[in-house]
Amino acid sequence: MWSSWGRPYNIETPLKSFDLTRPITSQFLAIGNRRSYGDSCLITHGQGYDMLHHNHFLEFNPQTGLLKAQAGILFSEILTLCVPKGWFLPVTPGTKWVTLGGAIANDIHGKNHHQVGTIGNFIPRFGLWRPDTGEITCSPTQETDLFRATIGGLGLTGIITWAEIQLIPIQSAHLNVEWLQFSGIDAFLELTKDSQNYPYTVAWLDCSHKTKGNATARGVFIRGTHAVETQNIASLRLIPHTEKSKTIPLDMPSQLLNPLTVSLFNTLYYHKQITAKKQLLQHYDPFFYPLDHLNNWNKLYGKNGFYQYQCVIPFKDGKKHLQEMLNLIANSGFASSLSVLKTFGSIPSPGLLSFPQEGITLCLDFANRGDKTHTLFIQLDAIVLAAKGRLYPAKDATMSPETFKTCYPNWKEFSRYKHPQITSDFWERVTQ
Amino acid sequence: MKKHITIIGATSAIATSVAKRYIQENPHHHLTLISRSLPKLETLKADLSIRGGLHIDIDTQLTPKEPIDVLLIATGTIDDQDVQDCIDVNFTHIAVQLQKLIPFFEKQQHGSIAVIGSVAGDRGRQSNYVYGSAKAGLERYLEGLRHHFAPHKVHVLCIKPGFVDTPMTASFKKGLLWATPDTIAKGILKAIQKKKSTVYLPGFWKGIMFIIKNIPEAIFHKTKL
Ligand SMILES: Cc1cc2nc3c(=O)[nH]c(=O)nc-3n(C[C@H](O)[C@H](O)[C@H](O)COP(=O)(O)OP(=O)(O)OC[C@H]3O[C@@H](n4cnc5c(N)ncnc54)[C@H](O)[C@@H]3O)c2cc1C
Ligand SMILES: NC(=O)c1ccc[n+]([C@@H]2O[C@H](COP(=O)([O-])OP(=O)(O)OC[C@H]3O[C@@H](n4cnc5c(N)ncnc54)[C@H](OP(=O)(O)O)[C@@H]3O)[C@@H](O)[C@H]2O)c1
């Protein structure tokens, strides 16, 4: 019995460990570290192949920072190897426990999207295993169609066996970080504009707070840059993270995450800084991965699991649509505990089905309250579609086939490269 | 101190973690990695070299030439559809191979022989008694070998892991009792260094198995263990 990060439901067919020396005969899907929230990494009608033990480094050039590894390698392992040698992940999500293959299959984005785009831009080549062709090499000059379809291709084009990733140089494992309080979408957009030169920007949002029925959109804007050599000695050290983290022993009662606790959590985060602006030197681990401190925080939501909702809407009329969504959320009483706001830049995503496009992205958690939550999502989806935005498949468990096809008009072209022997619950849901 | 570590079944997830830990301890350790699949060994060698390993040999057969400080045997399978194969891989092949190595270790008069058994060998259970009995046989074999080597200063260790998250157990539902291969590897290095005879890994399995071994049969037969 296994599931994804949001635990929408369980899969009964046991996973098998991926091993090229054993034949694959049924319908199948490559499964990474299951940090996707919805059903894109779930397969009910077929066999899931666990990639986690396909995790060896293959080549590393410490002069150029080009790393080649098997696709099941975790980002945490890449960091442990590369940080001491002065290299860092070019793009990283909010957890270091994702696999390289999973990251490519969702063409993930990080806090630096406005400057560098998605991870697909840093993958010069990868190996793709398909039942009929065996392993083939894909790059911008070889098997170009499959290259474009596999980046952000949700595992549906084949199994990524290995990949090259171009790392970026760092002089320190620390970052110079600034926290700035803001209130209102205008203030957020203003800060975003002022921070274009910072490689990393993100904002935490308190979605429960409202004034006269309108969401206040107050929060903390965070921006950071990698520390450099000229700074103090402590910042200089290239020490990677430790693998220590706390584990929650059992499922927590889901009532624990009622709107009150959520609001409390957000208020605490908001007031943690005594002043309106705070500067600090932070190791990359708490800066990029604050949630990794609690190994299985998804269990905080109890047995019913939870949803994450992430959309991006274009800048044009973005403020209006965002305010509409925030009002809806604040008034629903289902306020989300972790809400993240960020802007995506104009660098095009390389994948046919990549999620990021220029605009504002909003990302929130919702405890699973059944129909009530679904109704809220339907309302939110409508706003996203009206805004000409889209939803992130890595997070999604509910969008309708119509919504998917409208968000991703390339889906038809993509279907040509999807392998007939590969399927996922997500794909079956959104193309039915 | 620079050691020569030989690992049979080196591609196993637990064995790979042991190799990584030895390289972390000292990149100059000499590692000889043995397994049936040369391509897998080549990948493993690349990985360990990138992690800093400086002296790594690979082969499909063990032909000991220089002194061995640590010999780890990690081959094993829980697949008991082919009963003969299950007993062969988990017991017969290992015993035959070790018998052949006796003169070599008698001569060198030092070293540790560490073999991975299992808690499954502690009591026969309907769910996996073919595997369990092979592991039980292995433990008795190692006990005898330890006795044999007592005058020769050769150390023999039987490692008994509980549930470990590896390819072998990919299909199992994971829970609180599960350990990572690296946790087991850490315990293996420590048990070798301390020259233990048997070790449960993680240690809490000693208590669990004590209880399981002592449940009266009448009650035991009512369980689905
Ligand atoms: C706390 C947290 C923070 C996050 N922050 C971000 C963020 O900031 N930005 C962002 O973009 N995402 C973010 N995510 C989502 C996460 O980065 C993606 O879901 C990622 O793809 C998960 O990788 P995984 O290895 O767990 O893959 P899985 O979730 O197991 O699988 C994801 C997809 O990849 C496919 N796949 C896996 N391995 C392979 C392979 N070898 N070959 C082919 N296909 C494969 C699967 O079939 C599936 O479609 C976050 C998730 C969490 C839990
Ligand atoms: N995982 C657990 O929960 C657990 C618990 C207790 C004990 N153990 C024991 O720990 C040891 C290591 O296992 P693991 O968990 O690390 O699993 P693993 O990664 O699947 O390793 C199994 C190893 O055995 C080899 N092997 C399997 N069948 C073989 C055969 N027929 N001939 C030759 N070699 C064969 C494999 O070689 P290839 O790579 O070539 O397939 C591999 O090296 C085993 O002895 C196992 O019984 C494991």
Tab-separated table of N, CA, C and O in Angstrom, chain A residues 199-264:
chain	number	residue	atom	x	y	z
A	199	PRO	N	18.809	36.677	-6.865
A	199	PRO	CA	18.554	35.405	-7.553
A	199	PRO	C	17.359	34.644	-6.979
A	199	PRO	O	16.675	33.947	-7.707
A	200	TYR	N	17.097	34.778	-5.685
A	200	TYR	CA	16.011	34.004	-5.076
A	200	TYR	C	14.980	34.927	-4.437
A	200	TYR	O	15.345	35.767	-3.609
A	201	THR	N	13.732	34.777	-4.841
A	201	THR	CA	12.660	35.533	-4.186
A	201	THR	C	11.446	34.637	-3.979
A	201	THR	O	11.158	33.764	-4.794
A	202	VAL	N	10.747	34.873	-2.878
A	202	VAL	CA	9.527	34.127	-2.578
A	202	VAL	C	8.795	34.872	-1.469
A	202	VAL	O	9.411	35.662	-0.749
A	203	ALA	N	7.500	34.665	-1.352
A	203	ALA	CA	6.781	35.292	-0.244
A	203	ALA	C	5.887	34.275	0.444
A	203	ALA	O	5.307	33.407	-0.207
A	204	TRP	N	5.826	34.365	1.768
A	204	TRP	CA	4.872	33.569	2.549
A	204	TRP	C	3.659	34.438	2.797
A	204	TRP	O	3.789	35.600	3.164
A	205	LEU	N	2.510	33.837	2.643
A	205	LEU	CA	1.293	34.615	2.703
A	205	LEU	C	0.370	34.073	3.786
A	205	LEU	O	0.234	32.869	3.939
A	206	ASP	N	-0.247	34.978	4.524
A	206	ASP	CA	-1.268	34.584	5.489
A	206	ASP	C	-2.618	34.693	4.797
A	206	ASP	O	-3.115	35.785	4.557
A	207	CYS	N	-3.185	33.553	4.458
A	207	CYS	CA	-4.411	33.552	3.656
A	207	CYS	C	-5.672	33.662	4.486
A	207	CYS	O	-6.770	33.714	3.954
A	208	SER	N	-5.539	33.623	5.800
A	208	SER	CA	-6.751	33.627	6.615
A	208	SER	C	-7.137	35.046	7.021
A	208	SER	O	-8.273	35.308	7.384
A	209	HIS	N	-6.186	35.959	6.956
A	209	HIS	CA	-6.440	37.305	7.466
A	209	HIS	C	-7.266	38.125	6.486
A	209	HIS	O	-6.985	38.178	5.307
A	210	LYS	N	-8.335	38.755	7.007
A	210	LYS	CA	-9.128	39.600	6.115
A	210	LYS	C	-9.597	40.853	6.831
A	210	LYS	O	-9.696	40.876	8.066
A	211	THR	N	-9.844	41.895	6.070
A	211	THR	CA	-10.424	43.117	6.608
A	211	THR	C	-11.687	43.418	5.807
A	211	THR	O	-11.615	43.551	4.591
A	212	LYS	N	-12.787	43.477	6.494
A	212	LYS	CA	-14.111	43.734	5.887
A	212	LYS	C	-14.390	42.789	4.718
A	212	LYS	O	-14.757	43.205	3.628
A	213	GLY	N	-14.132	41.517	4.927
A	213	GLY	CA	-14.469	40.529	3.896
A	213	GLY	C	-13.451	40.410	2.780
A	213	GLY	O	-13.532	39.515	1.955
A	214	ASN	N	-12.478	41.303	2.761
A	214	ASN	CA	-11.429	41.207	1.740
A	214	ASN	C	-10.132	40.651	2.321
A	214	ASN	O	-9.701	41.081	3.394
A	215	ALA	N	-9.527	39.730	1.600
A	215	ALA	CA	-8.255	39.190	2.072
A	215	ALA	C	-7.220	40.295	2.106
A	215	ALA	O	-7.104	41.087	1.165
A	216	THR	N	-6.458	40.350	3.211
A	216	THR	CA	-5.483	41.425	3.368
A	216	THR	C	-4.223	41.183	2.544
A	216	THR	O	-3.521	42.114	2.196
A	217	ALA	N	-3.934	39.927	2.267
A	217	ALA	CA	-2.701	39.551	1.571
A	217	ALA	C	-1.472	40.114	2.271
A	217	ALA	O	-0.641	40.786	1.684
A	218	ARG	N	-1.401	39.836	3.549
A	218	ARG	CA	-0.202	40.267	4.264
A	218	ARG	C	0.756	39.086	4.350
A	218	ARG	O	0.330	37.919	4.341
A	219	GLY	N	2.009	39.427	4.418
A	219	GLY	CA	2.959	38.323	4.447
A	219	GLY	C	4.390	38.774	4.630
A	219	GLY	O	4.663	39.915	5.016
A	220	VAL	N	5.282	37.854	4.358
A	220	VAL	CA	6.703	38.124	4.483
A	220	VAL	C	7.362	37.855	3.137
A	220	VAL	O	7.217	36.758	2.589
A	221	PHE	N	8.044	38.847	2.625
A	221	PHE	CA	8.765	38.675	1.365
A	221	PHE	C	10.195	38.269	1.698
A	221	PHE	O	10.845	38.885	2.536
A	222	ILE	N	10.660	37.215	1.051
A	222	ILE	CA	12.009	36.728	1.347
A	222	ILE	C	12.855	36.787	0.089
A	222	ILE	O	12.415	36.347	-0.981
A	223	ARG	N	14.033	37.367	0.197
A	223	ARG	CA	14.942	37.367	-0.959
A	223	ARG	C	16.348	37.009	-0.500
A	223	ARG	O	16.745	37.314	0.630
A	224	GLY	N	17.077	36.345	-1.363
A	224	GLY	CA	18.399	35.885	-0.948
A	224	GLY	C	19.391	35.821	-2.087
A	224	GLY	O	19.024	35.758	-3.265
A	225	THR	N	20.666	35.868	-1.699
A	225	THR	CA	21.761	35.672	-2.659
A	225	THR	C	22.786	34.757	-2.004
A	225	THR	O	22.951	34.781	-0.779
A	226	HIS	N	23.477	33.969	-2.793
A	226	HIS	CA	24.540	33.134	-2.239
A	226	HIS	C	25.625	34.042	-1.659
A	226	HIS	O	26.011	35.030	-2.283
A	227	ALA	N	26.084	33.722	-0.454
A	227	ALA	CA	27.143	34.512	0.173
A	227	ALA	C	28.432	34.365	-0.631
A	227	ALA	O	28.647	33.350	-1.291
A	228	VAL	N	29.263	35.392	-0.567
A	228	VAL	CA	30.506	35.347	-1.353
A	228	VAL	C	31.744	35.398	-0.476
A	228	VAL	O	31.679	35.702	0.710
A	229	GLU	N	32.856	35.165	-1.125
A	229	GLU	CA	34.132	34.992	-0.439
A	229	GLU	C	34.558	36.175	0.414
A	229	GLU	O	35.202	36.017	1.435
A	230	THR	N	34.188	37.382	-0.046
A	230	THR	CA	34.649	38.577	0.659
A	230	THR	C	34.003	38.728	2.038
A	230	THR	O	34.423	39.555	2.821
A	231	GLN	N	32.973	37.906	2.304
A	231	GLN	CA	32.295	38.053	3.590
A	231	GLN	C	33.002	37.305	4.709
A	231	GLN	O	34.039	36.703	4.491
A	232	ASN	N	32.397	37.337	5.893
A	232	ASN	CA	33.088	36.777	7.054
A	232	ASN	C	33.391	35.273	6.918
A	232	ASN	O	32.797	34.572	6.113
A	233	ILE	N	34.290	34.818	7.725
A	233	ILE	CA	34.830	33.468	7.607
A	233	ILE	C	33.759	32.378	7.668
A	233	ILE	O	33.747	31.466	6.862
A	234	ALA	N	32.834	32.507	8.625
A	234	ALA	CA	31.840	31.451	8.827
A	234	ALA	C	31.042	31.197	7.554
A	234	ALA	O	30.712	30.062	7.220
A	235	SER	N	30.755	32.258	6.829
A	235	SER	CA	29.932	32.111	5.638
A	235	SER	C	30.689	31.409	4.526
A	235	SER	O	30.121	30.963	3.553
A	236	LEU	N	31.987	31.361	4.674
A	236	LEU	CA	32.829	30.830	3.617
A	236	LEU	C	32.774	29.322	3.483
A	236	LEU	O	33.016	28.747	2.440
A	237	ARG	N	32.460	28.663	4.596
A	237	ARG	CA	32.621	27.222	4.619
A	237	ARG	C	31.601	26.499	3.749
A	237	ARG	O	30.418	26.799	3.774
A	238	LEU	N	32.089	25.567	2.997
A	238	LEU	CA	31.230	24.811	2.086
A	238	LEU	C	30.765	23.530	2.767
A	238	LEU	O	31.087	22.428	2.348
A	239	ILE	N	30.025	23.688	3.842
A	239	ILE	CA	29.575	22.519	4.592
A	239	ILE	C	28.154	22.156	4.184
A	239	ILE	O	27.262	22.997	4.248
A	240	PRO	N	27.937	20.919	3.746
A	240	PRO	CA	26.584	20.547	3.338
A	240	PRO	C	25.670	20.339	4.548
A	240	PRO	O	26.117	20.396	5.696
A	241	HIS	N	24.411	20.059	4.270
A	241	HIS	CA	23.424	19.836	5.324
A	241	HIS	C	23.699	18.502	6.013
A	241	HIS	O	24.424	17.668	5.485
A	242	THR	N	23.099	18.293	7.188
A	242	THR	CA	23.141	16.972	7.800
A	242	THR	C	21.796	16.314	7.518
A	242	THR	O	20.813	16.995	7.270
A	243	GLU	N	21.775	14.995	7.563
A	243	GLU	CA	20.533	14.293	7.206
A	243	GLU	C	19.577	14.154	8.395
A	243	GLU	O	18.610	13.424	8.333
A	244	LYS	N	19.871	14.873	9.462
A	244	LYS	CA	19.015	14.742	10.644
A	244	LYS	C	17.680	15.441	10.427
A	244	LYS	O	17.623	16.560	9.966
A	245	SER	N	16.590	14.763	10.769
A	245	SER	CA	15.291	15.424	10.761
A	245	SER	C	14.378	14.661	11.698
A	245	SER	O	14.612	13.501	11.994
A	246	LYS	N	13.336	15.312	12.136
A	246	LYS	CA	12.411	14.668	13.074
A	246	LYS	C	11.320	13.936	12.301
A	246	LYS	O	10.939	14.339	11.215
A	247	THR	N	10.824	12.862	12.888
A	247	THR	CA	9.761	12.092	12.253
A	247	THR	C	8.541	12.077	13.157
A	247	THR	O	8.659	11.871	14.362
A	248	ILE	N	7.370	12.283	12.560
A	248	ILE	CA	6.133	12.175	13.340
A	248	ILE	C	5.745	10.704	13.371
A	248	ILE	O	5.592	10.087	12.318
A	249	PRO	N	5.600	10.101	14.562
A	249	PRO	CA	5.395	8.665	14.631
A	249	PRO	C	4.087	8.184	14.010
A	249	PRO	O	4.061	7.174	13.343
A	250	LEU	N	2.992	8.890	14.218
A	250	LEU	CA	1.709	8.376	13.752
A	250	LEU	C	0.931	9.471	13.039
A	250	LEU	O	1.324	10.630	13.051
A	251	ASP	N	-0.179	9.079	12.432
A	251	ASP	CA	-1.054	10.083	11.844
A	251	ASP	C	-1.605	10.977	12.938
A	251	ASP	O	-2.069	10.503	13.964
A	252	MET	N	-1.572	12.272	12.719
A	252	MET	CA	-2.127	13.191	13.691
A	252	MET	C	-3.629	13.275	13.458
A	252	MET	O	-4.095	13.092	12.348
A	253	PRO	N	-4.385	13.561	14.526
A	253	PRO	CA	-5.817	13.777	14.291
A	253	PRO	C	-5.977	14.981	13.377
A	253	PRO	O	-5.318	15.995	13.567
A	254	SER	N	-6.851	14.875	12.372
A	254	SER	CA	-6.869	15.932	11.366
A	254	SER	C	-7.446	17.245	11.899
A	254	SER	O	-7.226	18.287	11.337
A	255	GLN	N	-8.166	17.176	13.031
A	255	GLN	CA	-8.708	18.408	13.595
A	255	GLN	C	-7.603	19.381	14.002
A	255	GLN	O	-7.839	20.543	14.229
A	256	LEU	N	-6.401	18.829	14.151
A	256	LEU	CA	-5.290	19.657	14.589
A	256	LEU	C	-5.087	20.848	13.670
A	256	LEU	O	-4.578	21.880	14.051
A	257	LEU	N	-5.457	20.669	12.402
A	257	LEU	CA	-5.211	21.725	11.446
A	257	LEU	C	-6.473	22.504	11.118
A	257	LEU	O	-6.803	22.693	9.973
A	258	ASN	N	-7.180	22.924	12.138
A	258	ASN	CA	-8.361	23.729	11.862
A	258	ASN	C	-7.943	25.164	11.556
A	258	ASN	O	-6.796	25.534	11.752
A	259	PRO	N	-8.873	25.999	11.059
A	259	PRO	CA	-8.501	27.359	10.660
A	259	PRO	C	-7.830	28.140	11.782
A	259	PRO	O	-7.000	28.999	11.530
A	260	LEU	N	-8.171	27.805	13.022
A	260	LEU	CA	-7.576	28.544	14.132
A	260	LEU	C	-6.074	28.293	14.225
A	260	LEU	O	-5.273	29.222	14.287
A	261	THR	N	-5.697	27.008	14.208
A	261	THR	CA	-4.268	26.693	14.278
A	261	THR	C	-3.540	27.280	13.083
A	261	THR	O	-2.417	27.761	13.179
A	262	VAL	N	-4.217	27.225	11.949
A	262	VAL	CA	-3.618	27.732	10.731
A	262	VAL	C	-3.343	29.220	10.860
A	262	VAL	O	-2.251	29.699	10.568
A	263	SER	N	-4.343	29.925	11.345
A	263	SER	CA	-4.212	31.365	11.483
A	263	SER	C	-3.110	31.702	12.490
A	263	SER	O	-2.307	32.600	12.298
A	264	LEU	N	-3.081	30.904	13.552
A	264	LEU	CA	-2.062	31.092	14.581
A	264	LEU	C	-0.667	30.916	13.996
A	264	LEU	O	0.240	31.704	14.216
